[in-house]
Amino acid sequence: MTKFNIKMQRELFDFLNTDLQFIKGVGPVLAARFDDVLGGRRVLDFLLHIPAYVRAREITENITTATKGDVITIPLLVKSHKKGGAFRGRRRPTQISCADKMGNAVIIQFFNVNFLDYWLKKLPIGEWRMVSGKLDHGTRYIINHPEFIEEMQNADKIPSAQAIYPSGEGLTQKTFAGVRDQIFAALSDKLLNAEPDMVEFFDALRHVHYPKSDDDLMSNSQYIVKLAYWELLAHQSAIVISRRNRTDVRNRRTVRPQKHELMSRFYNILPFSLTGAQTRTIDEIFSDMSHDVPMMRLVQGDVGSGKTIVALAAAIKMAEMGGQTALLAPTDTLAQQHYAKIKPMCDKIGIVCDILTGRDKGAVRREKLISVRSGRTKIVVGTHALFSEDVEYKDLGLVIIDEQHRFGVSQREALRAKGNNPDVLALSATPIPRTLSMTIYGDMDVSIINEKPAGRLPIKTTKLPITRVNELIARLKPQIDSGAKVFWVCPLVAESDISDMTAVQSRYDELKKVFPHAGLVHGQMDKKQRDNIMAQFADDTSNMRILVATTVIEVGIDVPRATIIVIENAERFGLAALHQLRGRVGRGNMQSFCILMYGQNISEIGLKRLDVLTKTDDGFQIAEQDLIMRGTGELLGTRQSGWINYHFVDYAHHRDLFRLAASAARDMDTPSQTICDLMFIFDRGVNICA
Ligand code: ADP
Ligand code: MG
């Protein structure tokens, strides 16, 4: 590389690292919303977030040829405005009456009266406008909140193939398109003298962000295949480097002295006997812990298989050997839950256990930190706040990571670098087919808990068409009246589609008529508010016995009295995701039920997929089936594996790429510039290229 090239390369990466708030028209508020949706707020995070599908906006002249749910683009003559507002305590929408070229009446409707004048100005009476939106009609033709309204001479501003990004509240598809356009305009300069590999990489990315049709977004599209290979190459390289680092003789440690007092107390206070799989897993962990190569182990076990006690055994063992343990949970709620379970046992054993989350402030926090620094606290439970700078450990020997899918190789590496090469134990309830687990978790050793504690009843699972929803509600009533708790899940899949959100809301409104204490949580709620409602639902003294939720109900949340879960539009979820959701119930000893409701458009294969769930409870088998039953060349945005969240890789269709990338990484001596760049891009940077 010439000097000039190096400078250009740096400019490119500086740009990729730029905070989205500095993109024109974004600012801090939108940047924060992007952060929620993208899981990051850099230009790069945006680039890795690809459209879910392409929406064709066919121009229609005659509204009667379109059917409900179609997205149409249609020239309309504006006839009259009727402002909405509150009326006898009810909100009435603003309605704009129009006519199409054939003279058919079409109504444009706005529910939100903010910016109303703006919309009315865009639709002046007596003029033609090109309008684009989703058709929703009963007896009349209605377009709610059209996405585009253009003067006739600007009609071509409405894209005929519109990329639809997975989104969240407060981010419209127009915002996405605007940011995308700016980013790619700026990128073309920065790529002028970049490495050829990088030019090729961003070119493929551009095709994906400007798809001509769904074909460009399918797992077998040439662009996706390229990007997926690079992504796997980055990941596999990181795995190889990480494993080499960990096992390097220079990183060997002195084995801690073995004692046996605390562990025997632990076994004495156990309220149950361990399953065979738990015992085997604990043995594997203890053997790692007494080795001079630090542990890097993943424990996989279905929901309810009893991973917490295994983790606790490891933590007590570490205390016995003189070290401290940090137990990292993905959310405050889960941290609290772990703490509530672990603390009483620690008290009995006689070791100090504490919790540390973002909520701890001031003197309380200071005191907790002092106890951790002095080494008095042996086990500290918390969220990633456990690794903020002000948290100092006396001797951090073990880090346990529960259900953190985004905890990638680089984060694990960063941990290893913190302190004296602590042992790392990751817990996951997401079964992964054995055939994949080596390539995905290649830097970790894997223990599998494939046995449930005795006495667990399998969850009775049935499928039911949505047309029978009222019958279902009627049958829930006596159950709920006699104390059962019900999760009612509605999917909120791709974009911030207003219709999805209204579906959740109207289901909630409907259920509230029958169950006045019903609760509602969704991802666009304030986190505190959400936690609050979750806590109410978990509380056995509260009247909230039915909780309507989008998929935000957390992995691992434990509400033992929840015995029924209803999943609407089950066909829109992956099997693994459904199995995960189902695991929210069946956690106590009572018989639990899962009802998979499906929509009218379900395909035959869709029904077969649901059958897998009604027939088996074994997460590993379901994961295998999930892989097998996927169609070829599926849309990337619609897959939810729950395993490692790759951006471009499709487990079912990119098996060959896995093999290719793994062997390229194995043969690697020192990583090339391209591999370093790719590891940076995919955030698997193992910090050896710096
Ligand atoms: P998960 O693997 O989903 O994290 P948990 O660790 O939360 O599962 O365990 C689920 C429930 O099963 C807990 O209430 C726990 O106390 C109980 N449990 C765990 N192991 C056993 C066992 N060997 N026998 C009986 N109950 C058990
Ligand atoms: Mg758990």
XYZ file of C-alpha atoms and ligand atoms in Angstrom:
718
model
C 0.000 0.000 0.000
C 1.221 3.463 -0.814
C 1.163 6.174 1.823
C -1.702 7.796 0.020
C -3.635 4.599 0.207
C -3.126 4.284 3.913
C -4.487 7.763 4.399
C -7.510 7.008 2.254
C -8.059 3.790 4.128
C -7.994 5.635 7.426
C -10.442 8.193 6.091
C -12.761 5.394 5.075
C -12.690 3.813 8.517
C -13.071 7.157 10.265
C -16.173 7.659 8.208
C -17.505 4.208 9.114
C -16.987 5.101 12.769
C -18.826 8.387 12.468
C -21.759 8.838 14.812
C -25.000 8.950 12.847
C -26.006 12.149 14.595
C -23.556 13.974 12.355
C -25.310 12.849 9.192
C -27.370 15.705 7.823
C -30.921 15.683 9.139
C -30.256 13.099 11.864
C -29.157 14.764 15.104
C -29.020 13.248 18.588
C -32.701 12.290 18.922
C -32.880 10.243 15.736
C -29.401 8.852 16.359
C -30.660 7.439 19.658
C -33.577 5.809 17.875
C -31.216 4.352 15.320
C -29.145 3.028 18.184
C -32.167 1.085 19.456
C -32.904 -0.433 16.089
C -29.388 -0.996 14.784
C -27.737 -1.903 18.062
C -25.218 0.855 17.433
C -25.139 4.366 16.126
C -22.229 4.509 13.731
C -22.406 4.777 9.963
C -21.148 1.209 9.937
C -24.052 -0.001 12.048
C -26.385 1.500 9.520
C -24.587 -0.167 6.627
C -24.819 -3.585 8.227
C -28.552 -3.210 8.748
C -29.989 -4.281 5.448
C -33.502 -4.016 4.055
C -35.893 -6.820 4.897
C -37.674 -6.762 1.579
C -38.594 -4.680 -1.410
C -41.986 -3.087 -1.673
C -43.207 -2.674 -5.189
C -45.338 0.424 -5.546
C -47.404 -0.323 -8.597
C -49.258 2.596 -10.085
C -52.990 1.951 -10.097
C -55.495 4.218 -11.782
C -58.624 2.454 -10.687
C -58.916 1.796 -6.958
C -61.398 -1.046 -7.446
C -58.670 -3.202 -9.028
C -56.639 -3.165 -5.796
C -57.322 -5.354 -2.796
C -57.103 -4.650 0.880
C -53.538 -4.664 2.130
C -52.013 -3.806 -1.251
C -49.521 -1.006 -1.371
C -50.653 1.219 -4.175
C -49.585 4.402 -5.863
C -52.514 6.251 -7.311
C -53.321 9.687 -8.743
C -56.114 11.244 -6.686
C -58.174 14.413 -7.015
C -58.634 16.089 -3.637
C -62.242 17.021 -2.965
C -62.689 18.049 0.639
C -61.063 18.147 4.080
C -62.767 17.079 7.257
C -60.675 17.805 10.332
C -60.705 15.263 13.123
C -60.391 15.731 16.847
C -62.015 14.680 20.072
C -65.704 13.994 19.843
C -67.684 12.811 22.850
C -64.495 11.479 24.356
C -63.498 9.585 21.223
C -60.824 10.573 18.781
C -61.978 10.955 15.236
C -59.455 10.832 12.411
C -58.981 13.614 9.925
C -60.419 12.572 6.587
C -59.598 13.868 3.152
C -62.070 12.841 0.503
C -60.628 12.194 -2.941
C -61.537 10.554 -6.211
C -59.505 8.421 -8.575
C -59.524 8.784 -12.362
C -62.664 6.696 -12.621
C -64.432 8.842 -10.077
C -64.321 6.221 -7.292
C -64.263 7.736 -3.821
C -61.077 7.243 -1.819
C -60.490 8.556 1.684
C -57.116 9.515 3.047
C -57.109 9.288 6.803
C -54.804 10.675 9.491
C -55.155 9.632 13.107
C -52.475 11.752 14.593
C -53.392 15.422 14.532
C -49.789 16.599 14.941
C -48.579 18.361 11.807
C -52.084 18.243 10.436
C -51.734 21.554 8.631
C -48.641 20.218 6.961
C -50.568 17.288 5.556
C -53.541 19.375 4.543
C -51.245 21.730 2.665
C -49.842 18.782 0.783
C -53.366 17.884 -0.336
C -54.994 21.100 -1.580
C -58.637 20.876 -2.584
C -59.233 20.724 -6.314
C -55.782 19.404 -7.227
C -54.370 16.056 -8.342
C -51.715 14.360 -6.253
C -49.845 11.114 -6.597
C -50.459 9.261 -3.340
C -48.841 6.052 -2.183
C -49.759 3.904 0.775
C -51.420 0.756 2.006
C -55.032 0.229 1.047
C -57.332 -0.584 3.905
C -60.993 -0.834 3.170
C -64.184 -2.182 4.492
C -67.119 -0.613 2.741
C -65.063 2.382 1.652
C -61.564 2.682 0.170
C -59.224 4.145 2.752
C -55.539 4.944 2.785
C -54.270 5.566 6.317
C -51.205 7.765 6.651
C -49.944 7.561 3.074
C -46.172 7.273 2.903
C -45.820 9.459 -0.154
C -47.788 12.448 -1.395
C -46.250 14.132 -4.439
C -47.312 16.696 -6.991
C -47.987 15.037 -10.323
C -44.804 16.365 -11.963
C -42.780 14.870 -9.100
C -44.476 11.499 -9.197
C -41.178 9.803 -10.027
C -39.914 10.683 -6.548
C -41.978 7.753 -5.376
C -39.709 4.741 -5.781
C -41.141 1.913 -7.829
C -39.075 -0.554 -5.811
C -38.730 0.651 -2.257
C -36.281 -0.972 0.138
C -38.026 -1.593 3.429
C -35.763 -1.593 6.457
C -36.562 -3.321 9.716
C -37.364 -0.341 11.878
C -38.776 0.912 15.133
C -40.944 3.708 16.440
C -40.036 7.168 15.254
C -38.008 6.056 12.267
C -39.801 6.148 8.963
C -38.713 4.390 5.817
C -38.065 7.830 4.383
C -35.591 8.563 7.146
C -33.818 5.317 6.362
C -33.706 6.085 2.655
C -32.431 9.618 3.275
C -29.621 8.472 5.552
C -28.716 5.682 3.165
C -28.479 8.084 0.224
C -26.165 10.390 2.117
C -23.947 7.603 3.357
C -23.471 6.093 -0.073
C -22.866 9.488 -1.660
C -20.092 10.135 0.868
C -18.713 6.609 0.544
C -18.009 6.836 -3.154
C -15.368 9.520 -2.458
C -13.794 7.606 0.359
C -13.487 4.499 -1.773
C -11.637 6.176 -4.643
C -8.271 4.845 -3.566
C -9.269 2.142 -1.160
C -8.053 -1.445 -1.284
C -9.699 -3.379 -4.104
C -11.218 -5.821 -1.644
C -12.863 -2.981 0.218
C -14.168 -1.480 -2.994
C -15.725 -4.809 -3.858
C -17.143 -5.175 -0.374
C -18.889 -1.822 -0.389
C -20.089 -2.326 -3.910
C -21.902 -5.499 -2.870
C -23.284 -3.631 0.102
C -24.581 -0.881 -2.169
C -26.510 -3.383 -4.263
C -28.126 -4.714 -1.148
C -29.121 -1.281 0.107
C -30.548 -0.390 -3.306
C -32.248 -3.661 -4.174
C -34.058 -3.880 -7.483
C -36.243 -6.667 -6.215
C -36.425 -9.229 -3.431
C -34.011 -11.373 -5.440
C -31.161 -9.106 -4.420
C -31.950 -9.750 -0.763
C -32.262 -13.519 -0.960
C -29.630 -15.652 0.711
C -28.576 -16.917 -2.728
C -28.168 -13.515 -4.329
C -24.596 -12.991 -5.540
C -24.205 -9.942 -3.301
C -25.447 -11.631 -0.174
C -23.267 -14.667 -0.836
C -20.182 -12.451 -1.135
C -20.999 -10.512 1.988
C -21.780 -13.681 3.894
C -18.432 -15.178 2.953
C -16.607 -12.099 4.173
C -18.589 -12.056 7.359
C -17.757 -15.688 8.017
C -14.129 -15.101 7.169
C -14.012 -12.320 9.757
C -15.676 -14.495 12.357
C -13.662 -17.627 11.688
C -10.413 -15.635 11.699
C -11.330 -14.100 15.021
C -12.070 -17.557 16.399
C -8.715 -18.890 15.253
C -6.828 -15.926 16.670
C -8.720 -16.063 19.927
C -8.070 -19.745 20.407
C -4.390 -19.305 19.561
C -4.121 -16.497 22.089
C -5.877 -18.399 24.812
C -3.860 -21.553 24.467
C -0.563 -19.763 23.858
C 2.049 -20.973 26.365
C 2.770 -17.363 27.262
C -0.786 -17.006 28.523
C -0.747 -20.062 30.744
C -1.554 -19.406 34.364
C -0.705 -20.872 37.714
C -3.423 -23.230 38.773
C -5.296 -22.054 41.862
C -5.040 -24.208 44.996
C -7.873 -26.711 45.446
C -9.949 -26.882 48.613
C -13.166 -28.695 49.296
C -15.112 -27.079 52.091
C -17.482 -24.719 50.276
C -18.462 -27.218 47.633
C -19.534 -29.797 50.170
C -21.651 -27.145 51.880
C -23.143 -26.342 48.473
C -24.153 -29.959 47.918
C -25.613 -30.106 51.406
C -27.991 -27.201 50.912
C -29.131 -28.160 47.400
C -32.935 -28.481 47.523
C -32.936 -31.166 44.823
C -30.563 -33.693 43.351
C -28.779 -32.713 40.182
C -29.628 -34.324 36.892
C -26.994 -36.471 35.231
C -26.405 -33.809 32.615
C -25.913 -31.147 35.276
C -23.392 -33.300 37.108
C -21.481 -34.044 33.928
C -21.415 -30.358 32.999
C -20.182 -29.344 36.427
C -17.401 -31.925 36.147
C -16.362 -30.525 32.787
C -16.308 -27.000 34.191
C -14.282 -27.965 37.252
C -11.781 -29.759 35.118
C -11.339 -26.612 32.992
C -10.942 -24.520 36.094
C -8.063 -26.581 37.329
C -6.172 -26.358 34.054
C -3.440 -23.899 33.168
C -5.312 -22.820 30.030
C -8.166 -20.497 31.015
C -11.657 -21.888 30.570
C -13.779 -20.757 27.636
C -16.861 -22.924 27.881
C -20.383 -22.672 26.592
C -23.177 -24.461 28.404
C -26.118 -25.097 26.158
C -29.334 -26.277 27.642
C -32.937 -25.787 26.850
C -34.969 -23.347 28.898
C -35.677 -24.896 32.270
C -32.839 -27.387 32.062
C -31.271 -25.827 35.144
C -28.271 -23.824 34.020
C -28.331 -21.387 36.918
C -27.380 -23.971 39.495
C -24.516 -25.115 37.298
C -23.304 -21.535 37.067
C -23.614 -21.171 40.814
C -21.560 -24.318 41.356
C -18.804 -22.791 39.222
C -18.957 -19.535 41.168
C -18.714 -21.320 44.511
C -15.840 -23.380 43.264
C -14.103 -20.158 42.276
C -14.741 -18.675 45.714
C -13.280 -21.809 47.224
C -10.184 -21.324 45.099
C -9.926 -17.737 46.309
C -11.250 -15.824 43.289
C -14.267 -13.674 42.513
C -17.044 -14.259 40.020
C -18.964 -11.754 37.906
C -22.314 -13.014 36.636
C -23.455 -10.991 33.691
C -27.150 -10.923 32.745
C -28.583 -9.216 29.667
C -31.075 -7.018 31.532
C -31.690 -5.538 34.968
C -34.740 -7.734 35.462
C -32.833 -10.915 34.782
C -29.987 -9.785 36.995
C -32.481 -9.222 39.834
C -33.971 -12.611 39.248
C -30.621 -14.378 39.366
C -29.693 -12.482 42.469
C -32.947 -13.387 44.215
C -32.249 -17.073 43.546
C -28.565 -17.149 44.296
C -28.354 -14.876 47.300
C -30.160 -17.119 49.844
C -27.992 -20.075 48.860
C -24.831 -17.997 49.182
C -25.964 -16.850 52.618
C -26.363 -20.424 53.748
C -22.978 -21.377 52.375
C -21.468 -18.299 53.936
C -20.098 -16.336 51.024
C -20.858 -12.736 50.120
C -22.980 -12.187 47.032
C -24.120 -8.804 45.773
C -25.899 -7.185 42.861
C -24.646 -4.218 40.861
C -26.692 -2.596 38.116
C -27.006 0.805 36.527
C -29.659 1.569 39.132
C -27.175 1.660 41.988
C -26.121 5.244 42.522
C -24.241 7.356 45.041
C -23.266 6.025 48.435
C -24.866 2.613 47.904
C -22.891 2.063 44.751
C -19.692 3.307 46.357
C -20.058 0.874 49.191
C -20.705 -2.024 46.853
C -17.656 -1.105 44.801
C -15.452 -0.992 47.884
C -16.599 -4.459 48.850
C -15.792 -5.768 45.392
C -12.395 -4.080 45.371
C -11.493 -5.466 48.783
C -12.344 -8.976 47.651
C -15.013 -9.397 50.318
C -17.765 -9.783 47.734
C -17.188 -13.133 46.094
C -20.028 -13.184 43.607
C -21.362 -10.078 41.945
C -24.429 -10.284 39.745
C -25.284 -7.532 37.277
C -25.544 -6.221 33.764
C -22.612 -5.089 31.660
C -22.245 -2.304 34.231
C -20.091 -4.966 35.894
C -17.369 -4.025 33.491
C -17.572 -0.269 33.650
C -14.318 1.426 34.473
C -15.040 2.193 38.109
C -15.582 -1.465 38.942
C -12.319 -2.915 40.191
C -11.980 -6.506 41.253
C -9.484 -7.785 43.736
C -9.133 -11.052 41.905
C -11.663 -11.698 39.164
C -11.316 -15.377 38.418
C -14.533 -16.243 36.613
C -16.915 -14.431 34.323
C -20.300 -16.013 33.670
C -22.273 -14.677 30.736
C -25.960 -15.550 30.670
C -27.955 -15.382 27.442
C -25.865 -12.733 25.780
C -26.100 -13.373 22.102
C -24.277 -10.250 21.248
C -21.354 -11.252 23.342
C -19.045 -12.081 20.492
C -15.488 -13.249 20.200
C -14.085 -9.757 20.593
C -15.979 -9.096 23.793
C -14.793 -12.411 25.176
C -11.275 -11.463 24.187
C -11.608 -8.093 25.900
C -12.642 -9.905 29.065
C -9.738 -12.243 28.875
C -7.469 -9.242 28.678
C -9.086 -7.718 31.794
C -7.450 -9.068 34.925
C -5.574 -12.345 35.083
C -7.085 -14.327 32.246
C -10.335 -15.159 34.015
C -12.235 -18.302 33.220
C -15.217 -17.601 31.001
C -18.460 -19.542 31.147
C -21.296 -18.678 28.767
C -24.836 -19.969 29.232
C -27.261 -20.257 26.368
C -30.792 -21.563 26.112
C -30.642 -21.568 22.365
C -29.987 -25.062 21.137
C -27.836 -25.145 18.084
C -27.586 -28.116 15.774
C -24.472 -30.097 16.588
C -23.390 -29.860 12.985
C -23.045 -26.128 13.316
C -21.827 -25.670 16.811
C -18.153 -26.312 16.010
C -18.018 -23.638 13.353
C -20.033 -21.123 15.290
C -18.449 -21.510 18.682
C -15.095 -22.744 17.503
C -13.195 -20.902 20.186
C -15.254 -22.400 22.970
C -15.681 -25.832 24.431
C -19.291 -26.881 24.647
C -21.253 -28.722 27.341
C -24.802 -29.717 26.630
C -27.513 -30.156 29.246
C -29.892 -32.409 27.394
C -31.992 -33.566 30.293
C -34.719 -31.794 32.202
C -35.146 -32.012 35.973
C -37.403 -34.898 36.910
C -41.130 -34.272 37.191
C -41.352 -31.675 34.446
C -44.451 -32.058 32.329
C -43.988 -31.356 28.638
C -45.861 -28.254 27.477
C -49.035 -29.221 25.635
C -48.825 -27.436 22.327
C -51.640 -26.986 19.831
C -52.179 -24.942 16.724
C -55.329 -22.984 16.069
C -56.515 -20.751 13.224
C -56.953 -17.100 14.130
C -60.620 -17.356 13.198
C -61.157 -19.227 16.451
C -59.707 -16.515 18.641
C -62.973 -15.737 20.440
C -63.426 -19.339 21.387
C -59.909 -19.287 22.808
C -60.566 -16.154 24.826
C -63.707 -17.717 26.267
C -61.715 -20.764 27.314
C -59.004 -18.666 28.929
C -61.486 -16.847 31.129
C -62.065 -19.585 33.750
C -58.355 -20.418 33.767
C -57.379 -16.857 34.499
C -60.138 -16.455 37.055
C -58.701 -19.398 38.928
C -55.213 -17.931 39.011
C -53.429 -18.977 35.820
C -51.174 -16.439 34.138
C -51.105 -15.988 30.399
C -48.572 -14.542 28.000
C -50.178 -13.316 24.802
C -47.541 -12.656 22.162
C -48.066 -10.670 18.983
C -45.290 -10.414 16.445
C -43.851 -7.112 15.439
C -41.573 -8.175 12.716
C -40.164 -5.907 10.071
C -40.636 -2.199 9.740
C -42.391 0.069 12.191
C -45.397 -0.928 10.211
C -48.226 1.005 11.782
C -50.552 -1.857 11.020
C -48.502 -4.300 13.129
C -48.521 -1.917 16.027
C -52.245 -1.263 15.706
C -52.798 -5.019 15.644
C -51.084 -5.365 19.009
C -52.965 -2.402 20.392
C -56.354 -3.574 19.209
C -55.769 -7.094 20.496
C -54.900 -5.550 23.836
C -58.039 -3.368 23.775
C -60.135 -6.406 22.983
C -58.626 -8.539 25.724
C -59.045 -5.711 28.174
C -62.791 -5.918 27.739
C -62.710 -9.460 29.074
C -59.684 -9.090 31.366
C -59.682 -5.553 32.741
C -56.282 -6.005 34.431
C -54.454 -7.061 31.280
C -51.011 -5.536 30.808
C -49.197 -4.515 27.662
C -45.484 -4.349 26.921
C -43.765 -3.593 23.665
C -40.320 -2.669 22.493
C -41.125 0.939 21.879
C -42.002 1.536 25.487
C -39.741 3.237 27.885
C -37.561 0.575 29.481
C -38.506 1.519 33.035
C -42.178 1.359 32.262
C -41.695 -2.015 30.621
C -39.749 -3.413 33.565
C -42.454 -2.127 35.840
C -45.231 -3.940 33.996
C -43.178 -7.121 33.742
C -42.655 -6.990 37.494
C -46.387 -6.560 38.074
C -47.098 -9.571 35.926
C -44.514 -11.640 37.783
C -45.931 -10.575 41.144
C -48.396 -13.179 42.411
C -50.311 -10.670 44.507
C -51.138 -8.458 41.534
C -54.292 -8.801 39.463
C -52.434 -8.677 36.195
C -52.769 -12.221 34.959
C -52.574 -11.675 31.241
C -49.735 -9.897 29.539
C -49.929 -8.846 25.905
C -46.448 -8.500 24.521
C -44.490 -8.125 21.354
C -41.456 -10.344 21.316
C -39.732 -8.279 23.971
C -40.501 -10.706 26.775
C -37.041 -11.591 27.801
C -35.259 -14.834 27.391
C -34.986 -16.404 30.796
C -37.718 -14.419 32.506
C -39.134 -16.609 35.227
C -42.826 -16.380 36.098
C -43.535 -19.816 37.577
C -47.301 -19.302 37.642
C -47.403 -18.535 33.939
C -48.829 -21.690 32.457
C -50.326 -20.534 29.172
C -48.729 -18.814 26.236
C -50.643 -17.754 23.154
C -48.591 -16.830 20.115
C -50.385 -14.969 17.360
C -49.220 -15.227 13.767
C -46.927 -18.034 14.797
C -46.104 -18.587 11.123
C -44.114 -15.389 11.177
C -41.571 -16.738 13.650
C -38.725 -19.149 13.163
C -39.119 -22.498 14.909
C -36.235 -21.815 17.242
C -37.787 -18.502 18.221
C -41.137 -20.170 18.867
C -39.504 -22.783 21.012
C -37.784 -20.027 22.969
C -41.054 -18.223 23.488
C -42.779 -21.396 24.548
C -40.134 -21.792 27.224
C -41.652 -18.818 29.063
C -44.171 -21.296 30.452
C -43.764 -24.770 31.909
C -41.295 -23.567 34.490
C -43.124 -24.867 37.510
C -44.655 -28.265 38.126
C -48.084 -27.430 36.741
C -49.265 -28.519 33.316
C -48.600 -25.739 30.809
C -50.063 -24.967 27.418
C -48.866 -23.252 24.279
C -51.351 -22.172 21.621
C -49.935 -21.314 18.228
C -52.403 -19.152 16.355
C -51.907 -18.879 12.651
C -53.226 -16.470 10.066
C -55.309 -17.284 7.038
C -52.393 -16.979 4.640
C -50.342 -19.765 6.161
C -48.772 -22.131 3.640
C -48.796 -25.898 3.789
C -45.142 -25.973 4.740
C -45.938 -23.345 7.349
C -48.458 -25.688 8.956
C -45.946 -28.534 8.846
C -43.397 -26.377 10.601
C -45.846 -25.668 13.395
C -46.470 -29.399 13.654
C -42.838 -29.914 14.622
C -43.513 -27.897 17.747
C -46.676 -29.730 18.638
C -44.797 -33.015 18.434
C -41.524 -32.387 20.218
C -40.159 -30.477 23.147
C -36.511 -31.118 22.358
C -34.804 -27.886 21.394
C -31.962 -29.572 19.540
C -34.310 -31.541 17.370
C -36.328 -28.419 16.662
C -33.197 -26.541 15.692
C -32.259 -29.304 13.231
C -35.742 -29.275 11.732
C -35.653 -25.512 11.501
C -32.554 -25.763 9.353
C -33.939 -28.528 7.175
C -37.355 -27.027 6.571
C -36.256 -23.657 5.344
C -36.906 -23.000 1.702
C -34.031 -22.212 -0.594
C -33.080 -18.609 -1.042
C -35.134 -17.092 1.695
C -35.264 -13.408 2.391
C -32.529 -12.611 4.838
C -34.553 -10.188 6.894
C -37.164 -12.768 7.777
C -34.859 -15.271 9.381
C -34.553 -15.313 13.135
C -32.193 -17.947 14.297
C -31.448 -16.781 17.787
C -27.948 -18.197 17.390
C -25.143 -15.852 16.539
C -26.782 -12.948 14.826
C -24.933 -12.698 11.606
C -25.833 -9.871 9.291
C -25.603 -11.760 6.031
C -25.052 -15.395 6.841
C -27.918 -17.812 6.476
C -27.246 -21.010 8.396
C -29.376 -23.123 6.136
C -28.048 -21.961 2.809
C -24.467 -20.990 3.415
C -23.095 -24.270 4.754
C -20.404 -24.389 2.078
C -19.311 -20.888 2.943
C -18.832 -21.971 6.549
C -16.448 -24.678 5.421
C -14.584 -22.379 3.036
C -14.148 -19.626 5.576
C -13.146 -22.017 8.343
C -10.419 -23.592 6.269
C -9.156 -20.205 5.030
C -8.941 -19.036 8.634
C -7.175 -22.195 9.802
C -4.520 -21.804 7.138
C -3.941 -18.181 8.022
C -0.548 -17.262 9.386
C -0.713 -13.577 10.250
C -3.953 -11.911 9.210
C -3.892 -9.838 6.032
C -4.995 -6.225 5.812
C -8.298 -7.354 4.326
C -8.965 -9.731 7.201
C -8.150 -7.028 9.725
C -10.513 -4.655 7.950
C -13.237 -7.281 7.863
C -12.786 -8.071 11.543
C -13.160 -4.397 12.259
C -16.266 -4.124 10.101
C -17.950 -7.091 11.696
C -16.835 -6.116 15.166
C -14.989 -9.313 15.776
C -11.726 -7.391 15.937
C -9.476 -9.357 18.210
C -7.236 -6.344 18.557
C -4.180 -7.804 16.980
C -4.216 -5.620 13.913
C -3.902 -2.366 15.839
P -32.507 -22.337 32.807
O -31.648 -23.428 32.295
O -33.622 -22.013 31.881
O -31.704 -21.128 33.217
P -33.062 -22.461 35.587
O -31.663 -22.591 36.015
O -33.726 -21.143 35.768
O -33.202 -22.919 34.086
O -33.892 -23.610 36.296
C -35.265 -23.710 36.137
C -35.904 -24.213 37.427
O -35.570 -25.570 37.664
C -35.438 -23.445 38.636
O -36.554 -23.150 39.429
C -34.488 -24.407 39.336
O -34.455 -24.198 40.705
C -35.055 -25.750 38.976
N -34.053 -26.838 38.916
C -32.814 -26.778 38.401
N -32.183 -27.970 38.474
C -33.053 -28.826 39.046
C -32.997 -30.229 39.404
N -31.906 -30.965 39.173
N -34.110 -30.761 39.962
C -35.217 -30.024 40.192
N -35.323 -28.718 39.900
C -34.265 -28.114 39.319
Mg -31.510 -19.091 32.806
